[in-house]
GROMACS .gro file of C-alpha atoms in nm:
model
  244
    1MET     CA    1  -1.554  -0.317  -1.116
    2TYR     CA    2  -1.491  -0.107  -0.806
    3GLU     CA    3  -1.498   0.271  -0.833
    4GLN     CA    4  -1.126   0.322  -0.767
    5GLU     CA    5  -1.042   0.086  -1.055
    6LYS     CA    6  -1.200   0.335  -1.297
    7ILE     CA    7  -0.975   0.620  -1.179
    8LYS     CA    8  -0.653   0.673  -1.375
    9PRO     CA    9  -0.370   0.920  -1.311
   10TYR     CA   10  -0.354   1.080  -1.654
   11ASP     CA   11  -0.629   1.006  -1.906
   12ASN     CA   12  -0.919   0.767  -1.925
   13SER     CA   13  -0.822   0.612  -2.257
   14GLY     CA   14  -0.498   0.443  -2.151
   15ASP     CA   15  -0.420   0.130  -1.951
   16LYS     CA   16  -0.439   0.195  -1.577
   17ALA     CA   17  -0.141  -0.025  -1.483
   18GLU     CA   18   0.084   0.153  -1.734
   19GLN     CA   19  -0.028   0.494  -1.609
   20VAL     CA   20   0.026   0.398  -1.244
   21GLU     CA   21   0.376   0.273  -1.328
   22ARG     CA   22   0.456   0.599  -1.509
   23MET     CA   23   0.315   0.808  -1.224
   24PHE     CA   24   0.517   0.635  -0.952
   25ASP     CA   25   0.834   0.643  -1.162
   26SER     CA   26   0.775   1.018  -1.193
   27ILE     CA   27   0.725   1.091  -0.822
   28ALA     CA   28   0.975   0.834  -0.688
   29PRO     CA   29   1.255   1.084  -0.603
   30THR     CA   30   1.025   1.291  -0.377
   31TYR     CA   31   0.780   1.022  -0.265
   32ASP     CA   32   0.927   0.951   0.080
   33ARG     CA   33   0.964   1.319   0.169
   34LEU     CA   34   0.607   1.396   0.064
   35ASN     CA   35   0.462   1.089   0.235
   36HIS     CA   36   0.608   1.181   0.572
   37GLN     CA   37   0.539   1.554   0.543
   38LEU     CA   38   0.179   1.520   0.429
   39SER     CA   39   0.098   1.277   0.710
   40TRP     CA   40   0.306   1.465   0.973
   41ASN     CA   41   0.508   1.141   1.006
   42ILE     CA   42   0.203   0.959   1.145
   43ASP     CA   43   0.241   0.705   0.861
   44LYS     CA   44   0.545   0.563   1.039
   45GLY     CA   45   0.332   0.471   1.340
   46TRP     CA   46   0.068   0.311   1.117
   47ARG     CA   47   0.329   0.085   0.962
   48ARG     CA   48   0.465  -0.014   1.303
   49LYS     CA   49   0.118  -0.107   1.433
   50ALA     CA   50   0.050  -0.313   1.122
   51ILE     CA   51   0.368  -0.514   1.160
   52LYS     CA   52   0.297  -0.570   1.530
   53ALA     CA   53  -0.035  -0.727   1.429
   54ILE     CA   54   0.138  -1.017   1.249
   55ALA     CA   55   0.452  -1.037   1.465
   56PRO     CA   56   0.302  -1.302   1.700
   57TYR     CA   57   0.283  -1.545   1.407
   58GLY     CA   58   0.658  -1.527   1.347
   59PRO     CA   59   0.661  -1.531   0.964
   60ARG     CA   60   0.995  -1.647   0.823
   61LYS     CA   61   0.930  -1.575   0.454
   62VAL     CA   62   0.749  -1.251   0.372
   63LEU     CA   63   0.625  -1.089   0.051
   64ASP     CA   64   0.561  -0.713   0.050
   65VAL     CA   65   0.332  -0.630  -0.243
   66ALA     CA   66   0.334  -0.280  -0.394
   67THR     CA   67   0.647  -0.223  -0.187
   68GLY     CA   68   0.723   0.118  -0.339
   69THR     CA   69   1.039   0.263  -0.185
   70GLY     CA   70   1.055  -0.018   0.068
   71ASP     CA   71   0.964   0.163   0.391
   72PHE     CA   72   0.729  -0.112   0.505
   73ALA     CA   73   0.968  -0.386   0.395
   74ILE     CA   74   1.257  -0.230   0.586
   75LEU     CA   75   1.057  -0.186   0.904
   76ALA     CA   76   0.919  -0.540   0.875
   77ALA     CA   77   1.271  -0.679   0.834
   78LYS     CA   78   1.381  -0.499   1.151
   79MET     CA   79   1.077  -0.592   1.360
   80LEU     CA   80   0.999  -0.943   1.235
   81ARG     CA   81   1.356  -1.056   1.159
   82PRO     CA   82   1.243  -1.296   0.884
   83ASP     CA   83   1.479  -1.523   0.693
   84SER     CA   84   1.387  -1.344   0.372
   85LEU     CA   85   1.161  -1.061   0.259
   86VAL     CA   86   1.078  -0.994  -0.104
   87GLY     CA   87   0.948  -0.652  -0.203
   88CYS     CA   88   0.767  -0.638  -0.537
   89ASP     CA   89   0.627  -0.346  -0.732
   90ILE     CA   90   0.536  -0.237  -1.082
   91SER     CA   91   0.756   0.074  -1.057
   92GLU     CA   92   1.129   0.031  -1.108
   93GLY     CA   93   1.182   0.394  -1.009
   94MET     CA   94   1.029   0.343  -0.666
   95MET     CA   95   1.223   0.023  -0.604
   96GLU     CA   96   1.552   0.187  -0.703
   97VAL     CA   97   1.502   0.427  -0.412
   98GLY     CA   98   1.425   0.127  -0.189
   99LYS     CA   99   1.736  -0.061  -0.302
  100ARG     CA  100   1.957   0.233  -0.205
  101LYS     CA  101   1.800   0.249   0.142
  102VAL     CA  102   1.838  -0.126   0.192
  103LYS     CA  103   2.204  -0.109   0.090
  104GLU     CA  104   2.272   0.178   0.331
  105LEU     CA  105   2.114  -0.025   0.613
  106ASN     CA  106   2.306  -0.343   0.526
  107LEU     CA  107   1.983  -0.538   0.483
  108GLU     CA  108   2.063  -0.680   0.139
  109ASN     CA  109   2.100  -1.030   0.283
  110VAL     CA  110   1.735  -1.019   0.396
  111ILE     CA  111   1.548  -0.786   0.156
  112SER     CA  112   1.536  -0.827  -0.220
  113PHE     CA  113   1.331  -0.644  -0.481
  114THR     CA  114   1.167  -0.768  -0.799
  115LYS     CA  115   0.944  -0.607  -1.057
  116GLU     CA  116   0.607  -0.780  -1.061
  117ASP     CA  117   0.264  -0.734  -1.209
  118CYS     CA  118   0.056  -0.779  -0.894
  119MET     CA  119  -0.230  -0.915  -1.105
  120HIS     CA  120  -0.006  -1.204  -1.217
  121LEU     CA  121   0.259  -1.276  -0.952
  122SER     CA  122   0.541  -1.501  -1.070
  123PHE     CA  123   0.575  -1.687  -0.738
  124THR     CA  124   0.453  -2.043  -0.698
  125ASP     CA  125   0.151  -2.136  -0.485
  126ASN     CA  126   0.190  -2.152  -0.106
  127THR     CA  127   0.530  -1.978  -0.093
  128PHE     CA  128   0.508  -1.714   0.182
  129ASP     CA  129   0.424  -1.716   0.554
  130ALA     CA  130   0.296  -1.359   0.534
  131VAL     CA  131   0.195  -1.122   0.256
  132THR     CA  132   0.182  -0.750   0.329
  133ALA     CA  133   0.081  -0.435   0.144
  134ALA     CA  134   0.106  -0.076   0.266
  135PHE     CA  135  -0.076   0.204   0.084
  136GLY     CA  136  -0.072   0.026  -0.251
  137ILE     CA  137  -0.368  -0.200  -0.320
  138ARG     CA  138  -0.605   0.083  -0.405
  139ASN     CA  139  -0.391   0.130  -0.719
  140PHE     CA  140  -0.467  -0.222  -0.842
  141PRO     CA  141  -0.647  -0.223  -1.180
  142ASP     CA  142  -0.837  -0.530  -1.056
  143LEU     CA  143  -0.866  -0.551  -0.676
  144ASP     CA  144  -1.026  -0.898  -0.672
  145LYS     CA  145  -0.755  -1.041  -0.896
  146GLY     CA  146  -0.474  -0.880  -0.697
  147LEU     CA  147  -0.607  -1.010  -0.364
  148SER     CA  148  -0.661  -1.357  -0.512
  149GLU     CA  149  -0.297  -1.360  -0.625
  150MET     CA  150  -0.183  -1.257  -0.277
  151CYS     CA  151  -0.389  -1.542  -0.135
  152ARG     CA  152  -0.252  -1.791  -0.388
  153VAL     CA  153   0.113  -1.732  -0.299
  154LEU     CA  154   0.040  -1.739   0.076
  155LYS     CA  155   0.082  -2.066   0.262
  156PRO     CA  156  -0.229  -2.222   0.419
  157GLY     CA  157  -0.255  -2.071   0.766
  158GLY     CA  158  -0.041  -1.776   0.658
  159HIS     CA  159  -0.143  -1.418   0.722
  160LEU     CA  160  -0.233  -1.119   0.510
  161CYS     CA  161  -0.161  -0.770   0.644
  162ILE     CA  162  -0.286  -0.463   0.458
  163VAL     CA  163  -0.261  -0.104   0.575
  164GLU     CA  164  -0.437   0.145   0.352
  165LEU     CA  165  -0.542   0.509   0.350
  166THR     CA  166  -0.918   0.546   0.390
  167GLU     CA  167  -1.177   0.819   0.410
  168PRO     CA  168  -1.299   0.894   0.765
  169VAL     CA  169  -1.667   0.814   0.813
  170HIS     CA  170  -1.761   1.039   1.107
  171PHE     CA  171  -1.808   1.413   1.155
  172PRO     CA  172  -1.598   1.629   1.178
  173MET     CA  173  -1.298   1.423   1.060
  174LYS     CA  174  -1.470   1.329   0.734
  175GLN     CA  175  -1.520   1.697   0.647
  176LEU     CA  176  -1.174   1.804   0.763
  177PHE     CA  177  -1.011   1.523   0.567
  178GLY     CA  178  -1.207   1.625   0.257
  179ILE     CA  179  -1.082   1.982   0.281
  180TYR     CA  180  -0.721   1.874   0.343
  181SER     CA  181  -0.714   1.609   0.070
  182HIS     CA  182  -0.865   1.836  -0.195
  183THR     CA  183  -0.660   2.147  -0.121
  184VAL     CA  184  -0.339   2.098   0.077
  185LEU     CA  185  -0.241   1.752  -0.045
  186PRO     CA  186  -0.264   1.817  -0.423
  187LEU     CA  187  -0.106   2.164  -0.391
  188VAL     CA  188   0.196   2.048  -0.192
  189GLY     CA  189   0.222   1.739  -0.410
  190ARG     CA  190   0.243   1.950  -0.726
  191MET     CA  191   0.494   2.189  -0.572
  192ILE     CA  192   0.736   1.921  -0.458
  193SER     CA  193   0.686   1.633  -0.702
  194LYS     CA  194   0.617   1.850  -1.012
  195ASP     CA  195   0.358   1.592  -1.120
  196THR     CA  196   0.031   1.783  -1.158
  197ASN     CA  197  -0.183   1.467  -1.164
  198ALA     CA  198  -0.038   1.229  -0.909
  199TYR     CA  199  -0.169   1.363  -0.580
  200GLY     CA  200  -0.512   1.446  -0.721
  201TYR     CA  201  -0.532   1.086  -0.838
  202LEU     CA  202  -0.424   0.950  -0.500
  203THR     CA  203  -0.692   1.155  -0.323
  204ALA     CA  204  -0.961   1.030  -0.561
  205THR     CA  205  -0.866   0.665  -0.505
  206ILE     CA  206  -0.877   0.707  -0.126
  207GLU     CA  207  -1.233   0.835  -0.145
  208ALA     CA  208  -1.345   0.562  -0.387
  209PHE     CA  209  -1.175   0.264  -0.222
  210PRO     CA  210  -1.401   0.012  -0.040
  211GLN     CA  211  -1.336  -0.002   0.333
  212GLY     CA  212  -1.445  -0.153   0.663
  213GLU     CA  213  -1.715  -0.419   0.643
  214ARG     CA  214  -1.725  -0.404   0.263
  215MET     CA  215  -1.355  -0.481   0.249
  216MET     CA  216  -1.414  -0.779   0.478
  217GLU     CA  217  -1.653  -0.923   0.219
  218ILE     CA  218  -1.401  -0.865  -0.061
  219LEU     CA  219  -1.126  -1.043   0.135
  220SER     CA  220  -1.356  -1.337   0.200
  221ARG     CA  221  -1.434  -1.374  -0.171
  222ALA     CA  222  -1.060  -1.366  -0.246
  223GLY     CA  223  -1.007  -1.675  -0.027
  224PHE     CA  224  -0.927  -1.529   0.314
  225SER     CA  225  -1.091  -1.603   0.648
  226ASN     CA  226  -1.096  -1.452   0.998
  227ALA     CA  227  -1.063  -1.104   0.851
  228THR     CA  228  -1.057  -0.812   1.092
  229PHE     CA  229  -1.007  -0.439   1.052
  230ARG     CA  230  -0.894  -0.159   1.278
  231ARG     CA  231  -0.910   0.213   1.204
  232PHE     CA  232  -0.626   0.448   1.296
  233THR     CA  233  -0.625   0.827   1.349
  234PHE     CA  234  -1.001   0.881   1.325
  235GLY     CA  235  -1.029   0.660   1.017
  236ILE     CA  236  -0.761   0.816   0.796
  237CYS     CA  237  -0.591   0.477   0.780
  238THR     CA  238  -0.725   0.123   0.819
  239LEU     CA  239  -0.546  -0.201   0.901
  240TYR     CA  240  -0.679  -0.531   0.766
  241VAL     CA  241  -0.553  -0.869   0.884
  242ALA     CA  242  -0.674  -1.202   0.749
  243THR     CA  243  -0.575  -1.569   0.729
  244LYS     CA  244  -0.554  -1.809   0.434
   0.00000   0.00000   0.00000
């Protein structure tokens, strides 16, 4: 078990998946606003760079895992112009926000949403040309299982694209990030979202999540090859790309 799998939003006695679902349902109405404010809108650039990394492969059928409010799915639909893009998540509250955005943008013919347990995806083997995940896999109760499922539903030769928040490894960014994530982020999160646990939990999972070379090994064990990673903004965010 990886360290971030032991961290739960509310109490240690309950099921992590159920707590994560409850947490994201709770913060869904303010999630987009907080995301952009707390990252000074840099998160938008991270998503764009991630999508550019798989654009040369021209995926026609895309699955966005832990899609949340659909920001990554919407941007991918605009940049990749796939035939179809399915966004899946455990939180209905988050996806309801995403559905409204997709409707406003007239992207309903391309993007659809479905509630899924990412540990047990309902899709058949070898379905998608690309599988993506933005800022969500560190919430998996079982990272190995979730990545194996993402590999299973990906076509042979298809591509995985993960963009995830990570802890900087070098001075002084590591220290500055620690101060910001333990003071500003939880405080603003509580003020705006009214959930006293959510943003403390998210900080803890960032610090505990495996990254860099260790993540390369984890992806390899899950069935991926040719894995690479690239750090953004002094290591606050990391992009992983791999092939089935």
